[in-house]
Amino acid sequence: GAGVSQSPRYKVAKRGQDVALRCDPISGHVSLFWYQQALGQGPEFLTYFQNEAQLDKSGLPSDRFFAERPEGSVSTLKIQRTQQEDSAVYLCASSTGTDYEQYFGPGTRLTVT
Amino acid sequence: GDSVTQMEGPVTLSEEAFLTINCTYTATGYPSLFWYVQYPGEGLQLLLKATKADDKGSNKGFEATYRKETTSFHLEKGSVQVSDSAVYFCALRHTGANSKLTFGKGITLSVRP
């Protein structure tokens, strides 16, 4: 079956622009996670949804970062007024529920110039 | 807070050599421990896991044992292949409402024919 998909795969933004990154989880997966992976580092947790409820956003680095999952399926991570330090790969993962295996998408590589 | 420390890389081995990648962690309680692998051009995927002390996870010839006394989860393989060339990440996760993963920095393994 289809895995987790993310779009776009690559995004170049000028500093100060807003961007929106999309995640399509595996069908039926109630849990959805966003991670940020800087170059040469491991992924770091950003936020977590269970269905449409955002239960943890403790990893979002600033109020410029916003995530939503309005219908409990597709999720969008939005970054406003992008800065160079936002350049990273943004990973989405989904799972059937708490404590189950997380399946990762291919990531969106964001470059802010 | 939780943290995962991996040995510095990269690591280059000849085919059929023995592999050890060190991983230690700092965490409260009894987290589950994981190794994830990222092959070139692909997304993160779970390689193996262990959920309690002295458990051994294994997959594709790789093994790791959950050692609570040394807070370690070292990855081993007796005979590496060229196809094992990838980036390897050690991670931990607590059970509960937000099962976010905490990753190490990752280590790149290159296996020469």
PDB file of C-alpha atoms in Angstrom:
ATOM      1  CA  GLY A   1       0.000   0.000   0.000  1.00  0.00           C
ATOM      2  CA  ALA A   2       0.916   3.644  -0.230  1.00  0.00           C
ATOM      3  CA  GLY A   3       3.285   5.011   2.366  1.00  0.00           C
ATOM      4  CA  VAL A   4       3.529   8.471   3.839  1.00  0.00           C
ATOM      5  CA  SER A   5       3.903  11.096   1.150  1.00  0.00           C
ATOM      6  CA  GLN A   6       5.119  14.660   1.451  1.00  0.00           C
ATOM      7  CA  SER A   7       5.044  17.587  -0.919  1.00  0.00           C
ATOM      8  CA  PRO A   8       6.845  19.410  -2.216  1.00  0.00           C
ATOM      9  CA  ARG A   9      10.003  17.330  -2.003  1.00  0.00           C
ATOM     10  CA  TYR A  10      12.159  20.435  -2.388  1.00  0.00           C
ATOM     11  CA  LYS A  11      11.339  24.041  -1.620  1.00  0.00           C
ATOM     12  CA  VAL A  12      13.488  27.113  -2.029  1.00  0.00           C
ATOM     13  CA  ALA A  13      12.186  30.213  -0.299  1.00  0.00           C
ATOM     14  CA  LYS A  14      13.539  33.700  -0.021  1.00  0.00           C
ATOM     15  CA  ARG A  15      14.042  34.947   3.493  1.00  0.00           C
ATOM     16  CA  GLY A  16      10.791  36.420   4.774  1.00  0.00           C
ATOM     17  CA  GLN A  17       8.498  34.313   2.597  1.00  0.00           C
ATOM     18  CA  ASP A  18       5.820  32.034   3.986  1.00  0.00           C
ATOM     19  CA  VAL A  19       5.881  28.319   3.113  1.00  0.00           C
ATOM     20  CA  ALA A  20       3.438  25.439   3.504  1.00  0.00           C
ATOM     21  CA  LEU A  21       4.553  21.819   3.635  1.00  0.00           C
ATOM     22  CA  ARG A  22       2.074  19.013   3.155  1.00  0.00           C
ATOM     23  CA  CYS A  23       1.953  15.521   4.632  1.00  0.00           C
ATOM     24  CA  ASP A  24      -0.355  12.702   3.515  1.00  0.00           C
ATOM     25  CA  PRO A  25      -0.209   9.981   6.155  1.00  0.00           C
ATOM     26  CA  ILE A  26      -0.980   6.328   5.629  1.00  0.00           C
ATOM     27  CA  SER A  27      -4.746   5.897   5.403  1.00  0.00           C
ATOM     28  CA  GLY A  28      -6.296   5.178   8.789  1.00  0.00           C
ATOM     29  CA  HIS A  29      -3.300   6.276  10.835  1.00  0.00           C
ATOM     30  CA  VAL A  30      -4.543   8.377  13.720  1.00  0.00           C
ATOM     31  CA  SER A  31      -1.169   9.627  14.978  1.00  0.00           C
ATOM     32  CA  LEU A  32       0.911  12.093  12.993  1.00  0.00           C
ATOM     33  CA  PHE A  33       4.269  13.614  13.876  1.00  0.00           C
ATOM     34  CA  TRP A  34       6.417  16.356  12.380  1.00  0.00           C
ATOM     35  CA  TYR A  35      10.190  16.391  12.833  1.00  0.00           C
ATOM     36  CA  GLN A  36      12.888  18.821  11.712  1.00  0.00           C
ATOM     37  CA  GLN A  37      16.261  17.471  10.586  1.00  0.00           C
ATOM     38  CA  ALA A  38      19.094  19.957  10.223  1.00  0.00           C
ATOM     39  CA  LEU A  39      22.085  19.021   8.096  1.00  0.00           C
ATOM     40  CA  GLY A  40      24.249  16.430   9.825  1.00  0.00           C
ATOM     41  CA  GLN A  41      21.833  16.029  12.727  1.00  0.00           C
ATOM     42  CA  GLY A  42      19.154  13.592  13.764  1.00  0.00           C
ATOM     43  CA  PRO A  43      15.479  14.472  13.442  1.00  0.00           C
ATOM     44  CA  GLU A  44      14.031  16.621  16.217  1.00  0.00           C
ATOM     45  CA  PHE A  45      10.401  16.517  17.289  1.00  0.00           C
ATOM     46  CA  LEU A  46       8.212  19.465  16.368  1.00  0.00           C
ATOM     47  CA  THR A  47       4.591  18.542  16.986  1.00  0.00           C
ATOM     48  CA  TYR A  48       2.129  15.653  17.344  1.00  0.00           C
ATOM     49  CA  PHE A  49      -1.498  15.114  16.327  1.00  0.00           C
ATOM     50  CA  GLN A  50      -3.950  12.461  17.333  1.00  0.00           C
ATOM     51  CA  ASN A  51      -6.664  12.647  14.701  1.00  0.00           C
ATOM     52  CA  GLU A  52      -7.359  16.379  14.358  1.00  0.00           C
ATOM     53  CA  ALA A  53      -6.219  17.291  17.864  1.00  0.00           C
ATOM     54  CA  GLN A  54      -2.767  18.796  18.252  1.00  0.00           C
ATOM     55  CA  LEU A  55      -1.752  17.232  21.553  1.00  0.00           C
ATOM     56  CA  ASP A  56       1.847  18.421  21.735  1.00  0.00           C
ATOM     57  CA  LYS A  57       3.493  21.386  20.053  1.00  0.00           C
ATOM     58  CA  SER A  58       6.347  21.749  22.487  1.00  0.00           C
ATOM     59  CA  GLY A  59       8.989  21.278  19.792  1.00  0.00           C
ATOM     60  CA  LEU A  60       7.907  24.127  17.527  1.00  0.00           C
ATOM     61  CA  PRO A  61      10.893  26.514  17.624  1.00  0.00           C
ATOM     62  CA  SER A  62       8.958  29.758  17.416  1.00  0.00           C
ATOM     63  CA  ASP A  63       5.507  31.209  16.870  1.00  0.00           C
ATOM     64  CA  ARG A  64       6.367  31.438  13.175  1.00  0.00           C
ATOM     65  CA  PHE A  65       5.730  27.696  12.977  1.00  0.00           C
ATOM     66  CA  PHE A  66       2.164  26.480  12.805  1.00  0.00           C
ATOM     67  CA  ALA A  67       0.730  23.041  12.045  1.00  0.00           C
ATOM     68  CA  GLU A  68      -2.794  21.834  11.418  1.00  0.00           C
ATOM     69  CA  ARG A  69      -4.687  18.656  10.611  1.00  0.00           C
ATOM     70  CA  PRO A  70      -8.272  19.835  10.297  1.00  0.00           C
ATOM     71  CA  GLU A  71      -9.926  16.598   9.211  1.00  0.00           C
ATOM     72  CA  GLY A  72      -7.646  14.176  10.960  1.00  0.00           C
ATOM     73  CA  SER A  73      -5.877  13.101   7.782  1.00  0.00           C
ATOM     74  CA  VAL A  74      -3.687  15.445   5.725  1.00  0.00           C
ATOM     75  CA  SER A  75      -1.486  17.787   7.733  1.00  0.00           C
ATOM     76  CA  THR A  76       0.171  21.054   6.804  1.00  0.00           C
ATOM     77  CA  LEU A  77       3.182  22.618   8.468  1.00  0.00           C
ATOM     78  CA  LYS A  78       3.358  26.338   7.828  1.00  0.00           C
ATOM     79  CA  ILE A  79       6.362  28.525   8.435  1.00  0.00           C
ATOM     80  CA  GLN A  80       5.863  32.258   8.318  1.00  0.00           C
ATOM     81  CA  ARG A  81       8.549  34.810   7.540  1.00  0.00           C
ATOM     82  CA  THR A  82      11.165  32.135   6.899  1.00  0.00           C
ATOM     83  CA  GLN A  83      14.690  32.620   8.230  1.00  0.00           C
ATOM     84  CA  GLN A  84      17.942  30.982   7.148  1.00  0.00           C
ATOM     85  CA  GLU A  85      17.993  28.866  10.291  1.00  0.00           C
ATOM     86  CA  ASP A  86      14.743  27.243   9.121  1.00  0.00           C
ATOM     87  CA  SER A  87      16.680  25.483   6.339  1.00  0.00           C
ATOM     88  CA  ALA A  88      16.320  21.774   7.065  1.00  0.00           C
ATOM     89  CA  VAL A  89      14.542  18.614   6.003  1.00  0.00           C
ATOM     90  CA  TYR A  90      11.042  18.407   7.444  1.00  0.00           C
ATOM     91  CA  LEU A  91       9.883  14.858   8.088  1.00  0.00           C
ATOM     92  CA  CYS A  92       6.387  13.624   8.650  1.00  0.00           C
ATOM     93  CA  ALA A  93       5.589  10.282  10.281  1.00  0.00           C
ATOM     94  CA  SER A  94       2.334   8.490  10.979  1.00  0.00           C
ATOM     95  CA  SER A  95       1.314   5.513  13.071  1.00  0.00           C
ATOM     96  CA  THR A  96      -1.799   3.532  13.890  1.00  0.00           C
ATOM     97  CA  GLY A  97      -1.771   4.879  17.420  1.00  0.00           C
ATOM     98  CA  THR A  98       0.281   5.739  20.422  1.00  0.00           C
ATOM     99  CA  ASP A  99       3.271   3.463  20.974  1.00  0.00           C
ATOM    100  CA  TYR A 100       3.075   1.863  17.538  1.00  0.00           C
ATOM    101  CA  GLU A 101       5.714   1.993  14.801  1.00  0.00           C
ATOM    102  CA  GLN A 102       6.092   5.360  13.117  1.00  0.00           C
ATOM    103  CA  TYR A 103       6.333   5.304   9.325  1.00  0.00           C
ATOM    104  CA  PHE A 104       8.275   8.171   7.842  1.00  0.00           C
ATOM    105  CA  GLY A 105       7.764  10.072   4.631  1.00  0.00           C
ATOM    106  CA  PRO A 106      10.637  11.067   2.317  1.00  0.00           C
ATOM    107  CA  GLY A 107      10.781  14.577   3.738  1.00  0.00           C
ATOM    108  CA  THR A 108      10.671  18.089   2.306  1.00  0.00           C
ATOM    109  CA  ARG A 109      14.033  19.795   1.968  1.00  0.00           C
ATOM    110  CA  LEU A 110      13.566  23.514   2.655  1.00  0.00           C
ATOM    111  CA  THR A 111      16.310  25.923   1.690  1.00  0.00           C
ATOM    112  CA  VAL A 112      15.944  29.554   2.722  1.00  0.00           C
ATOM    113  CA  THR A 113      18.113  31.957   0.754  1.00  0.00           C
TER     114      THR A 113
ATOM    115  CA  GLY B   1      15.579  15.875  29.278  1.00  0.00           C
ATOM    116  CA  ASP B   2      16.074  12.774  27.175  1.00  0.00           C
ATOM    117  CA  SER B   3      19.099  12.501  24.927  1.00  0.00           C
ATOM    118  CA  VAL B   4      20.825   9.958  22.695  1.00  0.00           C
ATOM    119  CA  THR B   5      24.547   9.969  21.954  1.00  0.00           C
ATOM    120  CA  GLN B   6      26.061   8.139  19.018  1.00  0.00           C
ATOM    121  CA  MET B   7      29.705   7.565  18.228  1.00  0.00           C
ATOM    122  CA  GLU B   8      31.284   9.986  15.798  1.00  0.00           C
ATOM    123  CA  GLY B   9      31.424   9.033  12.164  1.00  0.00           C
ATOM    124  CA  PRO B  10      31.671   8.377   9.349  1.00  0.00           C
ATOM    125  CA  VAL B  11      32.593   4.708   9.417  1.00  0.00           C
ATOM    126  CA  THR B  12      34.135   2.947   6.425  1.00  0.00           C
ATOM    127  CA  LEU B  13      34.479  -0.835   6.382  1.00  0.00           C
ATOM    128  CA  SER B  14      35.365  -3.515   3.901  1.00  0.00           C
ATOM    129  CA  GLU B  15      32.724  -6.039   2.923  1.00  0.00           C
ATOM    130  CA  GLU B  16      32.380  -8.914   5.428  1.00  0.00           C
ATOM    131  CA  ALA B  17      33.923  -6.880   8.257  1.00  0.00           C
ATOM    132  CA  PHE B  18      32.378  -6.803  11.742  1.00  0.00           C
ATOM    133  CA  LEU B  19      30.358  -3.728  12.602  1.00  0.00           C
ATOM    134  CA  THR B  20      29.734  -2.040  15.934  1.00  0.00           C
ATOM    135  CA  ILE B  21      28.013   1.342  16.218  1.00  0.00           C
ATOM    136  CA  ASN B  22      27.841   2.671  19.753  1.00  0.00           C
ATOM    137  CA  CYS B  23      24.754   4.313  21.229  1.00  0.00           C
ATOM    138  CA  THR B  24      24.141   5.499  24.771  1.00  0.00           C
ATOM    139  CA  TYR B  25      21.148   7.304  26.165  1.00  0.00           C
ATOM    140  CA  THR B  26      20.011   9.493  29.042  1.00  0.00           C
ATOM    141  CA  ALA B  27      16.387   9.230  30.066  1.00  0.00           C
ATOM    142  CA  THR B  28      14.109   8.865  33.041  1.00  0.00           C
ATOM    143  CA  GLY B  29      12.163   5.670  33.448  1.00  0.00           C
ATOM    144  CA  TYR B  30      12.240   2.835  30.966  1.00  0.00           C
ATOM    145  CA  PRO B  31      12.125   4.009  27.363  1.00  0.00           C
ATOM    146  CA  SER B  32      11.938   1.792  24.323  1.00  0.00           C
ATOM    147  CA  LEU B  33      15.047   1.873  22.143  1.00  0.00           C
ATOM    148  CA  PHE B  34      15.285   1.829  18.369  1.00  0.00           C
ATOM    149  CA  TRP B  35      17.663   1.783  15.454  1.00  0.00           C
ATOM    150  CA  TYR B  36      16.463   3.488  12.288  1.00  0.00           C
ATOM    151  CA  VAL B  37      18.219   3.343   8.924  1.00  0.00           C
ATOM    152  CA  GLN B  38      18.145   5.721   5.994  1.00  0.00           C
ATOM    153  CA  TYR B  39      19.350   4.260   2.709  1.00  0.00           C
ATOM    154  CA  PRO B  40      20.487   6.686  -0.011  1.00  0.00           C
ATOM    155  CA  GLY B  41      17.499   8.440  -1.546  1.00  0.00           C
ATOM    156  CA  GLU B  42      14.999   6.794   0.803  1.00  0.00           C
ATOM    157  CA  GLY B  43      13.098   7.733   3.943  1.00  0.00           C
ATOM    158  CA  LEU B  44      13.826   6.660   7.498  1.00  0.00           C
ATOM    159  CA  GLN B  45      12.780   3.118   8.279  1.00  0.00           C
ATOM    160  CA  LEU B  46      12.781   1.082  11.438  1.00  0.00           C
ATOM    161  CA  LEU B  47      15.601  -1.461  11.572  1.00  0.00           C
ATOM    162  CA  LEU B  48      15.057  -2.997  15.014  1.00  0.00           C
ATOM    163  CA  LYS B  49      13.799  -2.230  18.483  1.00  0.00           C
ATOM    164  CA  ALA B  50      13.840  -3.372  22.106  1.00  0.00           C
ATOM    165  CA  THR B  51      11.253  -2.408  24.666  1.00  0.00           C
ATOM    166  CA  LYS B  52      12.750  -3.503  27.985  1.00  0.00           C
ATOM    167  CA  ALA B  53      16.032  -4.218  29.680  1.00  0.00           C
ATOM    168  CA  ASP B  54      18.009  -7.203  28.322  1.00  0.00           C
ATOM    169  CA  ASP B  55      15.763  -7.467  25.262  1.00  0.00           C
ATOM    170  CA  LYS B  56      17.621  -8.098  22.014  1.00  0.00           C
ATOM    171  CA  GLY B  57      16.292  -6.612  18.806  1.00  0.00           C
ATOM    172  CA  SER B  58      17.349  -8.182  15.527  1.00  0.00           C
ATOM    173  CA  ASN B  59      16.686  -7.757  11.820  1.00  0.00           C
ATOM    174  CA  LYS B  60      18.593  -8.308   8.561  1.00  0.00           C
ATOM    175  CA  GLY B  61      21.577  -9.707  10.472  1.00  0.00           C
ATOM    176  CA  PHE B  62      21.796  -6.655  12.750  1.00  0.00           C
ATOM    177  CA  GLU B  63      21.426  -7.006  16.521  1.00  0.00           C
ATOM    178  CA  ALA B  64      21.286  -4.673  19.507  1.00  0.00           C
ATOM    179  CA  THR B  65      20.769  -5.458  23.195  1.00  0.00           C
ATOM    180  CA  TYR B  66      19.063  -3.072  25.642  1.00  0.00           C
ATOM    181  CA  ARG B  67      21.580  -2.651  28.480  1.00  0.00           C
ATOM    182  CA  LYS B  68      20.030  -0.641  31.297  1.00  0.00           C
ATOM    183  CA  GLU B  69      23.084  -0.873  33.562  1.00  0.00           C
ATOM    184  CA  THR B  70      25.231   0.895  30.951  1.00  0.00           C
ATOM    185  CA  THR B  71      22.333   2.812  29.312  1.00  0.00           C
ATOM    186  CA  SER B  72      23.473   1.513  25.951  1.00  0.00           C
ATOM    187  CA  PHE B  73      22.009   0.002  22.784  1.00  0.00           C
ATOM    188  CA  HIS B  74      24.978  -0.740  20.528  1.00  0.00           C
ATOM    189  CA  LEU B  75      24.286  -1.969  17.001  1.00  0.00           C
ATOM    190  CA  GLU B  76      26.270  -4.953  15.697  1.00  0.00           C
ATOM    191  CA  LYS B  77      26.498  -7.017  12.551  1.00  0.00           C
ATOM    192  CA  GLY B  78      28.869  -9.892  12.025  1.00  0.00           C
ATOM    193  CA  SER B  79      29.490  -9.416   8.299  1.00  0.00           C
ATOM    194  CA  VAL B  80      28.520  -6.209   6.535  1.00  0.00           C
ATOM    195  CA  GLN B  81      27.580  -5.962   2.871  1.00  0.00           C
ATOM    196  CA  VAL B  82      27.859  -3.117   0.399  1.00  0.00           C
ATOM    197  CA  SER B  83      24.069  -2.836   0.554  1.00  0.00           C
ATOM    198  CA  ASP B  84      24.319  -1.903   4.262  1.00  0.00           C
ATOM    199  CA  SER B  85      25.802   1.472   3.315  1.00  0.00           C
ATOM    200  CA  ALA B  86      23.410   3.993   4.855  1.00  0.00           C
ATOM    201  CA  VAL B  87      22.926   6.431   7.719  1.00  0.00           C
ATOM    202  CA  TYR B  88      22.025   4.809  11.048  1.00  0.00           C
ATOM    203  CA  PHE B  89      20.135   6.578  13.828  1.00  0.00           C
ATOM    204  CA  CYS B  90      19.678   5.428  17.401  1.00  0.00           C
ATOM    205  CA  ALA B  91      16.496   6.657  19.091  1.00  0.00           C
ATOM    206  CA  LEU B  92      14.411   6.316  22.219  1.00  0.00           C
ATOM    207  CA  ARG B  93      10.739   6.706  22.962  1.00  0.00           C
ATOM    208  CA  HIS B  94       8.670   6.696  26.106  1.00  0.00           C
ATOM    209  CA  THR B  95       5.307   4.969  26.137  1.00  0.00           C
ATOM    210  CA  GLY B  96       2.300   7.124  26.758  1.00  0.00           C
ATOM    211  CA  ALA B  97       0.213   9.863  25.279  1.00  0.00           C
ATOM    212  CA  ASN B  98       2.920  11.385  23.128  1.00  0.00           C
ATOM    213  CA  SER B  99       5.212   8.722  21.781  1.00  0.00           C
ATOM    214  CA  LYS B 100       7.668  11.097  20.138  1.00  0.00           C
ATOM    215  CA  LEU B 101      11.074   9.786  19.161  1.00  0.00           C
ATOM    216  CA  THR B 102      14.322  11.326  20.421  1.00  0.00           C
ATOM    217  CA  PHE B 103      17.141  10.669  17.941  1.00  0.00           C
ATOM    218  CA  GLY B 104      20.916  10.681  18.029  1.00  0.00           C
ATOM    219  CA  LYS B 105      22.892  12.558  15.364  1.00  0.00           C
ATOM    220  CA  GLY B 106      23.237   9.561  13.112  1.00  0.00           C
ATOM    221  CA  ILE B 107      26.308   7.925  11.653  1.00  0.00           C
ATOM    222  CA  THR B 108      27.142   7.262   8.031  1.00  0.00           C
ATOM    223  CA  LEU B 109      28.352   3.772   7.197  1.00  0.00           C
ATOM    224  CA  SER B 110      30.122   3.089   3.914  1.00  0.00           C
ATOM    225  CA  VAL B 111      30.993  -0.478   2.982  1.00  0.00           C
ATOM    226  CA  ARG B 112      33.625  -1.049   0.289  1.00  0.00           C
ATOM    227  CA  PRO B 113      33.513  -4.111  -1.971  1.00  0.00           C
TER     228      PRO B 113
END
